[in-house]
Amino acid sequence: MTRRAPPRLLLACALALACPLHPLSAQTQTDAPALRMQNVELTAFIQDVARATSTTFIVDPRVQGTVNISRDRPMTDEDLIGVLLTVLRSNGLIAVPAGTATYRVVPDDVAAQQPGSPLGYATSVFPLQRMDARAAAETLKPLVGRGGVVMALPHGNSLLVADYVDNLRRIRGLVSQIDQDSASIDTVSLRNTSARELAATLVDLYGISGANDGALSVLPVESSNSLVVRGNPTTVQRVSRMAMELDARAERSSDVAVVKLQHASAEQLLPVLQQLIGQTPEASSPGAAPAGAAATATGDAETLQIISPAGGKRPVIVRYPGSNSLVIHADPSTQRTLLDVIRQLDVRREQVLVEALVVEVSDEAAKRLGAQLILAGRDGNPIGVTQFASAEPGIVPLAGGALAQRWQNRNPDSSDSVVDAARQAAAQSLLGLSGGLLGIGGGGDNGLFGIIINAVKSDNASSLLSTPSILTLDNEEAYILVGQEVPITTGEVLSGNNDNPFRTIDRKDVGIRLAVKPQINAGGGVTLHIKQEVSSVNGTVSSRSDELVLNKREIENRVVVDDGAIIAIGGLLDQSSSLRADRVPLLGDVPVLGALFRSNARLQSKTNLMVFLRPTVIRNAGDAQRHTAQRYGYLRDTGLRGDPAALVELDALVRDYLRADAPVVPPQTAPVAEPVNPVPGS
């Protein structure tokens, strides 16, 4: 039943739970009834309040419970509404406006999602000045009610809180108390210890989770070799005393320090440190040339920056190759500077895996058709002959061999070098034969005649695919060659009587060659100095020469490639076509019979060559294991999948000979910052 609420009921609803029970005047108290209830159903109590205040309440089916109220003094409608709201709150319920003098009674765990503003419930935003909003939200969550909400707004560093009005007042006071910066900041100047090394020691000692821990922060300032400590005043004071005590204990009484390098090469690092102190590479003893002479010897005395020694004692740095160590003889101040330089340079270097892909596809097509004629008289004197350069074999060498054989048959007792030469020329011309050959010949004592018709059509398609790859350190040149050494004649001497002949040869590398020097850039790219070469033996210059012809494809350049990206560093698209027609004038133009006096040759070739490159930065052991496992898996799955016995043999070889398991891809983990490694002897 819905009744129109009087204006004073709206005022009671706005006061909600914070509304106190005001005593009525003597006249009003006399008219209003007292209130006594014992184990009354909550729904029945809501109905009584609705009839007494002319208000409509829509009760959720989940509303349950009993009411126990005892009040001897009479109550007004406002007091009765206040009592109802208190009873609802104690039972985990709340009244939500649903129209004029109409309210829905629902559980308070959904109060924040209601479209209207529940009675006695509000939402507020608290801006924070010093404390982080996420940390404040975690602190205040246990303090709100069951239906309350605390949400951090990180962009504005604010808190969004929805709860009962009286609880919001309490939370506002707590926020104003905790949103204060009570931390203390202290600066500790160091004289004998590196700021970074001591900061790492204090972080491990006090269990600081990060550089900005909530309770304590220790940050190294390398420019001034000092520490900035922030946190609780008592903790900051204790950490500062510890830092000064450790720095005092690190004061050196000796001018000699031995530094064992972990990653860098002492041979490569020594010249860098010697330039810093003005020592030439040859001056490795205290009696060597002074620093000024060293600067002059380098030819850059005006720009060379030299570390000034303290106390007038010139520092000296030498290398001990046996343990990859450096021995520094200098005052403590200079030692700290050099040790800090060594610490920054003695780090694990990144590696680069360079993979190249060379693809070459070629296609050649040739077609030849020609005829050759010869007609000779008595004793081989030629009357007519046709021979073309595009037609092989030539008819003249064959005819010369036939005539030489005839002469030899007539004179069996004679020996002539000319006859042998003619026979050899005829045989050599047949060695280059390709395609089809049709010949007709004959003769007698009165003459010789012959005709040769040769025809050839050839299609030659080839493809070359090579994938050389190499792994090398950053800024280190690497080289790989897969091929053969082919002997090439460079000189030959034959004496007149052939009694002391000799020949000099040189051997050339033929195959696949990859030389690369990578440089990892700070922006994520890799600068590569590349020399890629693919060569092969094409055969001899001619059938009469033993000199070799080498095919060579070479690229040398510098490129910048992103990590893991594929780039085309060069290529060649070549297509050529040639047509040659040889004929005898006039006779070659005669229809039909003119084909006996001409020769046609057509040659077409097409070559597609492309070279691709892909660098991959190997930053840690996990990356190296991952790429190794991928190559090993490719070999097993592709190269040896047709031979199960070879797979078993490969795995057994790795297990028995290398005494290791087959490489597997490591699981993906979050990157972990490398710990700070103090330099030994510092």
XYZ file of C-alpha atoms in Angstrom:
682
model
C 0.000 0.000 0.000
C 1.431 3.367 -1.046
C 0.704 6.608 0.755
C 1.991 10.084 0.163
C 4.738 10.902 2.640
C 4.596 14.161 4.582
C 7.508 16.633 4.085
C 8.997 15.776 7.456
C 9.549 12.144 6.318
C 11.901 13.300 3.559
C 13.968 15.127 6.138
C 14.222 11.955 8.220
C 15.415 9.949 5.205
C 18.158 12.472 4.453
C 19.486 12.272 8.007
C 19.868 8.456 7.641
C 21.927 6.683 10.277
C 23.614 9.888 11.428
C 20.289 11.365 12.513
C 20.028 11.463 16.330
C 16.816 10.703 18.165
C 15.469 14.136 19.139
C 13.089 14.310 22.158
C 9.639 15.641 21.377
C 7.951 18.540 23.131
C 5.588 17.787 25.988
C 2.511 18.089 23.795
C 3.968 15.914 21.001
C 5.271 13.280 23.384
C 1.854 12.923 24.858
C 0.278 12.241 21.417
C 2.930 9.815 20.098
C 2.813 6.161 21.182
C 5.631 4.226 22.881
C 7.428 1.330 21.109
C 7.909 -2.164 22.569
C 8.772 -5.223 20.341
C 10.105 -8.658 21.253
C 11.183 -11.169 18.548
C 9.074 -9.465 15.910
C 9.700 -10.405 12.264
C 11.657 -7.747 10.418
C 9.190 -7.671 7.544
C 6.322 -7.085 10.003
C 8.219 -4.197 11.609
C 8.792 -2.634 8.158
C 5.031 -2.865 7.481
C 4.231 -1.130 10.788
C 6.662 1.710 10.035
C 5.174 2.044 6.513
C 1.629 2.440 7.978
C 2.780 4.843 10.693
C 4.789 7.117 8.348
C 2.665 6.784 5.182
C 5.696 5.457 3.264
C 5.991 2.570 0.773
C 8.748 -0.018 1.261
C 9.468 -2.666 -1.393
C 11.123 -5.554 0.469
C 13.653 -7.849 -1.242
C 12.893 -11.594 -0.806
C 16.277 -12.023 0.845
C 15.241 -9.783 3.785
C 15.000 -11.874 6.946
C 15.493 -11.455 10.677
C 13.810 -10.407 13.920
C 13.562 -7.129 15.831
C 13.846 -6.431 19.574
C 13.061 -2.822 20.496
C 12.038 -1.326 23.842
C 11.347 2.410 24.190
C 9.047 3.914 26.793
C 9.106 7.454 25.521
C 6.911 8.289 22.518
C 8.579 8.820 19.028
C 7.786 11.039 16.079
C 7.799 9.845 12.461
C 11.395 11.061 12.052
C 12.493 9.080 15.081
C 10.712 5.990 13.803
C 12.430 6.219 10.384
C 15.774 6.601 12.143
C 15.125 3.471 14.220
C 14.172 1.557 11.056
C 17.389 2.525 9.278
C 19.404 1.452 12.325
C 17.623 -1.901 12.419
C 18.217 -2.403 8.669
C 21.906 -1.641 8.991
C 22.304 -4.079 11.904
C 20.804 -6.769 9.666
C 22.984 -5.949 6.667
C 20.227 -4.126 4.756
C 19.816 -0.686 3.257
C 16.948 1.431 1.900
C 17.313 2.717 -1.665
C 15.010 5.483 -3.018
C 12.747 4.153 -5.803
C 10.339 7.072 -6.286
C 8.220 9.515 -4.280
C 7.943 8.221 -0.689
C 9.024 4.795 -2.021
C 12.097 2.782 -1.015
C 13.569 -0.630 -1.816
C 15.022 -2.661 1.047
C 17.971 -4.703 -0.300
C 21.176 -6.236 1.134
C 23.920 -3.663 1.651
C 26.558 -5.678 -0.300
C 25.135 -4.212 -3.522
C 24.777 -0.665 -2.203
C 27.603 0.712 -4.362
C 25.980 -0.611 -7.574
C 22.541 0.928 -6.938
C 21.369 3.607 -9.411
C 20.078 5.845 -6.635
C 21.805 7.067 -3.483
C 20.839 4.752 -0.582
C 19.747 6.380 2.653
C 22.739 6.935 4.893
C 25.166 5.842 2.090
C 27.540 8.092 0.080
C 30.503 8.063 -2.308
C 33.521 10.356 -1.989
C 36.895 10.920 -3.693
C 39.956 11.609 -1.480
C 42.952 13.141 -3.326
C 46.331 12.079 -1.909
C 49.368 14.313 -1.774
C 52.224 12.061 -0.612
C 51.057 8.478 -0.195
C 50.601 6.144 -3.143
C 46.926 5.490 -3.929
C 47.387 1.720 -4.329
C 49.090 1.404 -0.964
C 46.408 3.550 0.722
C 43.632 1.426 -0.813
C 45.142 -1.765 0.588
C 45.382 -0.115 4.002
C 41.736 1.084 4.091
C 39.991 -1.999 2.658
C 39.572 -3.740 6.051
C 37.980 -0.582 7.506
C 34.970 -0.300 5.179
C 31.684 -2.175 5.601
C 30.537 -5.261 3.790
C 29.038 -3.254 0.953
C 31.761 -0.611 0.978
C 34.174 -0.058 -1.926
C 37.736 1.331 -1.892
C 39.343 1.863 -5.318
C 42.687 3.455 -6.214
C 42.781 5.964 -9.068
C 46.479 5.870 -10.049
C 46.285 8.560 -12.733
C 45.163 11.194 -10.275
C 46.645 9.469 -7.205
C 43.235 9.533 -5.515
C 40.947 7.176 -3.633
C 37.324 6.424 -4.509
C 35.443 5.312 -1.351
C 31.762 4.296 -1.096
C 30.373 3.518 2.415
C 27.998 4.677 5.112
C 28.106 8.406 5.824
C 29.353 8.092 9.403
C 32.104 5.641 8.294
C 33.156 8.031 5.513
C 33.831 10.710 8.129
C 36.089 8.286 10.004
C 37.932 7.246 6.808
C 38.436 10.895 5.829
C 40.146 11.530 9.139
C 42.364 8.464 8.733
C 43.379 9.509 5.204
C 44.412 12.951 6.432
C 46.593 11.276 9.076
C 48.322 8.700 6.871
C 48.781 10.992 3.861
C 51.837 12.591 5.393
C 55.511 12.202 4.531
C 57.349 11.415 7.734
C 60.397 9.926 5.990
C 63.847 11.294 6.598
C 66.537 11.796 3.905
C 70.257 11.654 4.523
C 73.281 11.870 2.221
C 76.443 9.874 2.927
C 79.653 10.883 1.111
C 82.069 8.007 0.515
C 85.841 8.228 0.271
C 87.110 4.676 0.070
C 84.221 2.616 -1.368
C 82.275 2.674 -4.608
C 78.743 4.023 -4.136
C 77.214 1.332 -6.326
C 79.016 -1.484 -4.525
C 78.085 -0.223 -1.067
C 74.450 0.367 -2.109
C 74.195 -3.250 -3.263
C 75.634 -4.405 0.068
C 73.123 -2.363 2.088
C 70.227 -3.561 -0.080
C 71.144 -7.179 0.650
C 71.813 -6.446 4.327
C 68.489 -4.746 5.097
C 66.362 -6.796 2.693
C 65.241 -3.895 0.537
C 62.992 -5.235 -2.230
C 63.734 -2.444 -4.694
C 65.245 0.943 -5.263
C 62.082 2.599 -3.872
C 61.117 0.331 -0.993
C 58.337 1.673 1.229
C 60.371 1.521 4.447
C 63.883 2.253 3.170
C 65.534 3.339 -0.076
C 69.273 3.432 -0.805
C 70.273 5.085 -4.077
C 73.883 5.443 -5.302
C 74.982 8.741 -6.858
C 78.015 7.838 -8.946
C 78.856 11.393 -10.011
C 79.672 12.369 -6.406
C 80.360 8.828 -5.118
C 77.716 9.191 -2.393
C 74.576 7.495 -1.105
C 71.101 8.975 -0.661
C 69.172 7.168 2.105
C 65.432 7.719 2.598
C 63.042 6.114 5.065
C 62.129 6.023 8.709
C 64.337 8.485 10.660
C 65.607 5.799 13.027
C 66.348 3.375 10.178
C 67.991 6.097 8.077
C 70.285 7.012 10.954
C 71.274 3.371 11.480
C 71.936 2.800 7.745
C 74.001 5.989 7.483
C 76.196 4.949 10.407
C 76.665 1.522 8.840
C 77.648 3.075 5.484
C 80.225 5.379 7.088
C 81.673 2.518 9.123
C 82.013 0.282 6.058
C 83.595 3.138 4.120
C 86.100 3.747 6.913
C 87.036 0.055 7.069
C 87.635 0.052 3.299
C 90.432 2.642 3.551
C 93.490 1.216 1.900
C 96.864 1.075 3.517
C 98.499 -0.407 0.415
C 99.067 1.189 -2.982
C 98.842 -2.126 -4.859
C 95.576 -3.791 -5.932
C 95.087 -6.992 -7.909
C 91.903 -7.146 -9.994
C 90.792 -10.487 -11.447
C 88.580 -9.844 -14.448
C 85.418 -11.889 -14.892
C 84.349 -11.159 -18.472
C 86.725 -8.679 -20.092
C 90.138 -9.491 -21.518
C 93.056 -8.045 -19.561
C 95.019 -7.655 -22.790
C 92.281 -5.507 -24.368
C 91.460 -3.552 -21.210
C 95.067 -2.689 -20.320
C 95.674 -0.071 -23.094
C 92.424 1.737 -22.165
C 93.411 2.103 -18.514
C 96.962 3.066 -19.421
C 95.681 5.930 -21.549
C 93.611 7.169 -18.616
C 96.710 7.531 -16.434
C 99.016 8.691 -19.245
C 101.066 5.506 -19.398
C 102.237 4.166 -22.746
C 101.842 0.423 -23.398
C 105.618 0.021 -23.225
C 105.923 1.858 -19.899
C 105.051 -0.995 -17.552
C 107.578 -0.216 -14.812
C 108.024 2.722 -12.405
C 111.153 3.853 -14.222
C 109.436 4.385 -17.576
C 108.758 7.669 -19.304
C 106.634 10.248 -17.429
C 102.999 10.935 -18.158
C 103.724 14.011 -20.250
C 105.977 12.012 -22.552
C 103.251 9.376 -22.914
C 100.751 12.001 -24.035
C 103.231 13.370 -26.559
C 103.946 9.880 -27.891
C 100.282 9.369 -28.669
C 100.195 12.514 -30.794
C 97.115 13.811 -28.967
C 98.551 15.662 -25.966
C 96.074 18.530 -26.150
C 92.920 16.386 -25.918
C 94.159 13.443 -23.826
C 92.479 13.403 -20.394
C 94.783 11.970 -17.732
C 93.796 11.070 -14.176
C 95.804 13.308 -11.875
C 97.599 11.251 -9.219
C 97.510 12.281 -5.575
C 100.682 12.775 -3.582
C 102.865 13.093 -6.678
C 103.106 9.293 -7.172
C 102.561 8.246 -10.778
C 100.238 5.213 -11.157
C 101.285 2.127 -13.088
C 99.102 -0.698 -14.473
C 100.455 -4.058 -15.673
C 98.844 -7.277 -16.836
C 99.295 -10.786 -15.493
C 98.284 -13.154 -18.336
C 98.233 -16.291 -16.201
C 94.923 -15.454 -14.465
C 93.549 -12.678 -16.715
C 94.285 -10.111 -13.997
C 95.441 -6.513 -13.726
C 97.876 -5.189 -11.132
C 97.344 -1.519 -10.217
C 100.018 0.445 -8.376
C 98.500 3.802 -7.410
C 97.251 5.843 -4.486
C 93.828 4.918 -3.017
C 91.988 7.751 -4.772
C 93.300 6.756 -8.196
C 92.632 3.108 -7.423
C 88.952 3.849 -6.718
C 88.617 5.677 -10.027
C 90.260 2.879 -11.996
C 88.273 0.192 -10.182
C 85.040 1.999 -11.017
C 86.029 2.070 -14.703
C 86.911 -1.634 -14.588
C 83.582 -2.454 -12.925
C 81.637 -0.810 -15.739
C 83.701 -2.417 -18.510
C 84.044 -5.891 -16.998
C 80.527 -7.052 -17.862
C 79.224 -9.976 -19.849
C 79.192 -9.053 -23.513
C 76.215 -9.718 -25.694
C 76.463 -11.961 -28.739
C 74.915 -11.825 -32.185
C 73.729 -14.800 -34.234
C 73.933 -13.849 -37.922
C 71.973 -16.039 -40.344
C 72.318 -15.572 -44.107
C 70.092 -16.958 -46.837
C 71.431 -17.067 -50.414
C 68.892 -18.030 -53.084
C 69.850 -18.311 -56.775
C 67.573 -19.648 -59.506
C 68.839 -19.771 -63.127
C 67.283 -21.011 -66.354
C 69.079 -21.394 -69.716
C 67.627 -22.468 -73.059
C 69.663 -23.061 -76.275
C 68.684 -24.077 -79.804
C 71.068 -24.681 -82.734
C 70.492 -25.980 -86.277
C 73.031 -25.907 -89.095
C 74.649 -27.748 -91.998
C 78.270 -27.886 -93.161
C 79.603 -29.050 -96.552
C 83.008 -29.972 -97.971
C 84.141 -30.989 -101.424
C 87.794 -31.861 -102.114
C 89.614 -32.913 -105.284
C 92.543 -35.203 -105.842
C 95.078 -35.361 -103.018
C 92.656 -33.542 -100.703
C 92.817 -30.180 -102.400
C 89.599 -28.436 -101.315
C 87.199 -27.177 -103.939
C 84.439 -25.883 -101.569
C 83.736 -25.896 -97.851
C 81.233 -24.311 -95.415
C 81.857 -24.134 -91.669
C 80.182 -21.913 -89.053
C 81.335 -20.944 -85.561
C 77.919 -21.701 -84.053
C 77.970 -25.271 -85.431
C 79.908 -27.920 -83.571
C 81.778 -30.080 -84.398
C 83.463 -28.424 -87.367
C 83.598 -30.346 -90.633
C 87.134 -29.244 -91.503
C 88.887 -31.088 -88.600
C 86.893 -34.239 -89.405
C 87.792 -34.053 -93.080
C 91.443 -33.433 -92.182
C 91.467 -36.533 -90.004
C 89.949 -38.623 -92.800
C 92.519 -37.410 -95.335
C 95.358 -38.066 -92.855
C 94.122 -41.605 -92.343
C 93.960 -42.147 -96.130
C 97.523 -40.931 -96.546
C 98.674 -43.152 -93.671
C 97.051 -46.172 -95.319
C 98.926 -45.475 -98.541
C 102.252 -45.017 -96.720
C 102.228 -47.479 -93.806
C 105.953 -47.275 -93.217
C 106.096 -43.515 -92.820
C 105.477 -41.493 -89.657
C 104.586 -37.862 -89.741
C 103.702 -35.527 -86.860
C 101.240 -33.695 -89.105
C 99.158 -36.845 -89.427
C 99.022 -37.279 -85.659
C 98.046 -33.639 -85.213
C 95.193 -34.016 -87.711
C 93.866 -37.083 -85.949
C 94.020 -35.323 -82.580
C 92.175 -32.273 -83.956
C 89.403 -34.490 -85.330
C 89.030 -36.272 -81.987
C 89.004 -32.970 -80.046
C 86.222 -31.613 -82.238
C 84.041 -34.601 -81.447
C 84.539 -34.153 -77.706
C 82.406 -31.005 -77.735
C 79.527 -32.696 -79.537
C 76.032 -32.042 -78.133
C 72.633 -32.792 -79.593
C 72.151 -34.790 -82.790
C 74.659 -35.166 -85.647
C 73.974 -36.558 -89.133
C 76.895 -36.960 -91.504
C 77.310 -38.318 -95.032
C 80.638 -38.609 -96.744
C 82.582 -40.557 -99.308
C 85.368 -40.358 -101.849
C 88.081 -42.155 -103.706
C 91.312 -41.422 -105.465
C 89.705 -38.636 -107.453
C 88.179 -36.630 -104.580
C 86.312 -36.353 -101.276
C 82.910 -35.010 -100.326
C 80.991 -34.733 -97.017
C 77.973 -33.112 -95.319
C 77.180 -32.688 -91.608
C 73.822 -31.626 -90.169
C 73.788 -30.935 -86.419
C 70.793 -30.005 -84.272
C 70.579 -29.353 -80.519
C 67.984 -28.005 -78.083
C 68.805 -27.804 -74.366
C 67.045 -26.477 -71.259
C 69.141 -26.095 -68.143
C 67.485 -25.038 -64.843
C 69.415 -24.863 -61.587
C 68.814 -23.571 -58.081
C 71.241 -22.790 -55.281
C 70.118 -22.437 -51.691
C 72.635 -21.934 -48.888
C 72.078 -20.793 -45.303
C 75.368 -20.048 -43.547
C 75.107 -18.814 -39.962
C 77.643 -17.789 -37.344
C 77.612 -16.674 -33.703
C 80.045 -14.023 -32.511
C 80.600 -11.536 -29.698
C 79.560 -7.930 -29.998
C 82.206 -5.935 -31.924
C 84.173 -9.093 -32.756
C 84.755 -10.185 -36.355
C 83.820 -13.778 -37.224
C 84.471 -15.848 -40.334
C 83.082 -19.106 -41.693
C 84.013 -20.975 -44.898
C 82.411 -24.160 -46.204
C 84.048 -25.279 -49.443
C 87.234 -26.529 -51.066
C 90.706 -25.347 -52.040
C 91.013 -25.461 -55.833
C 94.497 -25.371 -57.472
C 94.968 -22.511 -59.957
C 98.010 -22.414 -62.265
C 100.003 -19.227 -61.798
C 103.092 -20.045 -63.893
C 104.588 -22.713 -66.185
C 108.046 -23.149 -67.712
C 108.942 -25.678 -70.444
C 112.498 -25.926 -71.767
C 113.346 -26.494 -75.384
C 114.018 -30.204 -75.025
C 111.456 -30.594 -72.209
C 114.089 -31.877 -69.755
C 113.192 -29.688 -66.735
C 109.560 -28.522 -66.878
C 107.805 -27.122 -63.789
C 104.553 -25.426 -62.915
C 103.575 -23.133 -60.011
C 100.058 -23.196 -58.614
C 98.042 -21.246 -56.074
C 95.068 -22.576 -54.153
C 91.820 -20.588 -54.058
C 89.001 -21.076 -51.553
C 85.825 -22.036 -53.389
C 82.518 -22.442 -51.576
C 80.341 -20.446 -49.175
C 82.036 -17.752 -47.133
C 80.553 -15.403 -44.522
C 82.560 -12.780 -42.647
C 80.715 -10.418 -40.304
C 81.455 -7.921 -37.548
C 78.331 -6.879 -35.558
C 77.823 -3.855 -33.350
C 74.790 -3.740 -31.054
C 73.307 -0.255 -30.876
C 71.576 1.257 -27.858
C 68.414 1.825 -29.907
C 67.877 -1.896 -30.478
C 69.379 -2.188 -33.968
C 72.505 -4.049 -35.031
C 75.128 -2.532 -37.344
C 76.733 -5.244 -39.485
C 79.884 -5.126 -41.558
C 79.277 -8.027 -43.926
C 81.242 -9.863 -46.571
C 79.200 -12.638 -48.191
C 80.653 -14.778 -50.996
C 79.405 -17.825 -52.904
C 81.789 -19.329 -55.464
C 81.966 -22.532 -57.505
C 83.955 -24.156 -60.312
C 82.261 -23.689 -63.699
C 84.666 -25.873 -65.678
C 87.607 -25.251 -67.994
C 88.050 -22.316 -70.340
C 87.844 -24.608 -73.388
C 88.309 -28.214 -74.347
C 91.932 -27.491 -75.230
C 92.808 -25.695 -71.976
C 93.047 -26.919 -68.404
C 92.517 -23.453 -66.881
C 89.493 -23.279 -64.597
C 86.624 -20.808 -64.689
C 85.236 -19.844 -61.242
C 81.720 -18.522 -60.647
C 81.761 -15.879 -57.909
C 79.026 -13.883 -56.210
C 80.240 -11.464 -53.542
C 78.639 -8.723 -51.427
C 80.508 -6.466 -48.993
C 78.684 -3.635 -47.239
C 77.520 -2.148 -43.921
C 73.861 -2.243 -42.915
C 71.704 -1.532 -39.857
C 69.093 -4.188 -39.039
C 66.653 -4.458 -36.137
C 67.068 -7.360 -33.761
C 65.374 -10.427 -35.256
C 64.383 -8.684 -38.518
C 65.083 -10.057 -42.020
C 66.616 -7.716 -44.579
C 67.659 -8.163 -48.208
C 71.267 -6.977 -48.471
C 71.655 -7.478 -52.220
C 70.512 -9.286 -55.305
C 70.655 -9.627 -59.080
C 67.912 -10.081 -61.648
C 69.593 -10.863 -64.991
C 67.930 -11.838 -68.241
C 69.696 -12.081 -71.604
C 68.766 -13.337 -75.076
C 70.973 -13.750 -78.184
C 70.298 -14.865 -81.750
C 73.045 -15.730 -84.239
C 72.575 -16.614 -87.922
C 75.513 -17.640 -90.136
C 75.014 -18.244 -93.846
C 76.757 -18.360 -97.209
C 75.849 -15.291 -99.279
C 73.225 -15.946 -101.953
C 73.240 -19.711 -101.417
C 71.886 -19.358 -97.879
C 68.844 -17.448 -99.204
C 67.740 -20.113 -101.664
C 64.419 -21.638 -100.556
C 64.665 -25.185 -99.088
C 68.166 -25.924 -100.353
C 69.457 -22.780 -98.638
C 69.222 -24.591 -95.295
C 72.352 -26.513 -96.282
C 74.320 -23.280 -96.427
C 73.313 -21.599 -93.159
C 73.394 -22.177 -89.367
C 71.073 -20.622 -86.697
C 71.678 -20.462 -82.941
C 69.434 -18.984 -80.195
C 70.402 -18.642 -76.505
C 68.267 -17.352 -73.605
C 69.293 -17.159 -69.951
C 67.620 -15.832 -66.776
C 69.178 -15.555 -63.307
C 67.509 -14.500 -60.035
C 69.894 -14.043 -57.111
C 68.868 -12.682 -53.706
C 70.787 -12.554 -50.410
C 68.920 -12.143 -47.104
C 70.283 -11.556 -43.601
C 68.830 -11.903 -40.104
C 70.734 -10.916 -36.935
C 69.541 -12.056 -33.508
C 70.986 -10.654 -30.283
C 71.877 -13.329 -27.702
C 71.713 -11.476 -24.382
C 71.983 -14.291 -21.851
C 72.392 -18.033 -21.418
C 68.651 -18.603 -21.836
C 68.681 -17.038 -25.313
C 71.688 -19.154 -26.304
C 70.000 -22.351 -25.102
C 66.776 -21.444 -26.882
C 68.459 -20.936 -30.271
C 70.584 -24.054 -29.845
C 67.508 -26.146 -29.090
C 65.726 -24.753 -32.146
C 68.624 -25.677 -34.469
C 68.959 -29.118 -32.901
C 65.224 -29.714 -33.239
C 65.279 -28.633 -36.884
C 68.094 -31.086 -37.580
C 66.168 -33.935 -35.955
C 62.767 -33.116 -37.472
C 63.885 -32.200 -40.995
C 67.366 -33.398 -41.758
C 67.186 -36.870 -40.210
C 63.489 -37.703 -40.045
C 63.871 -40.128 -42.937
C 66.444 -42.188 -41.033
C 65.288 -43.239 -37.528
C 68.608 -44.965 -36.894
C 70.458 -41.708 -37.514
C 68.215 -39.937 -34.972
C 69.015 -42.511 -32.319
C 72.715 -42.295 -33.149
C 72.694 -38.492 -32.933
C 71.022 -38.462 -29.505
C 73.338 -41.198 -28.259
C 76.376 -39.237 -29.461
C 75.269 -36.143 -27.556
C 74.534 -38.180 -24.450
C 77.625 -40.433 -24.473
C 80.336 -38.256 -26.011
C 79.324 -34.785 -24.821
C 77.903 -36.224 -21.563
C 74.880 -33.930 -21.768
C 71.194 -34.110 -22.528
C 69.836 -32.988 -25.876
C 69.190 -29.215 -25.823
C 65.594 -28.201 -25.100
C 63.887 -24.816 -25.250
C 63.912 -23.248 -21.743
C 60.609 -22.034 -20.255
C 59.726 -18.385 -20.656
C 60.441 -16.430 -17.492
C 60.311 -12.787 -16.572
C 63.613 -10.945 -17.067
C 65.702 -10.707 -13.923
C 68.123 -7.877 -13.370
C 71.727 -8.993 -13.151
C 73.237 -8.592 -9.682
C 75.948 -6.070 -9.063
C 79.280 -7.932 -9.089
C 81.908 -6.206 -6.984
C 85.392 -6.123 -8.426
C 87.770 -8.345 -6.474
C 90.348 -6.381 -4.573
C 88.259 -3.199 -4.354
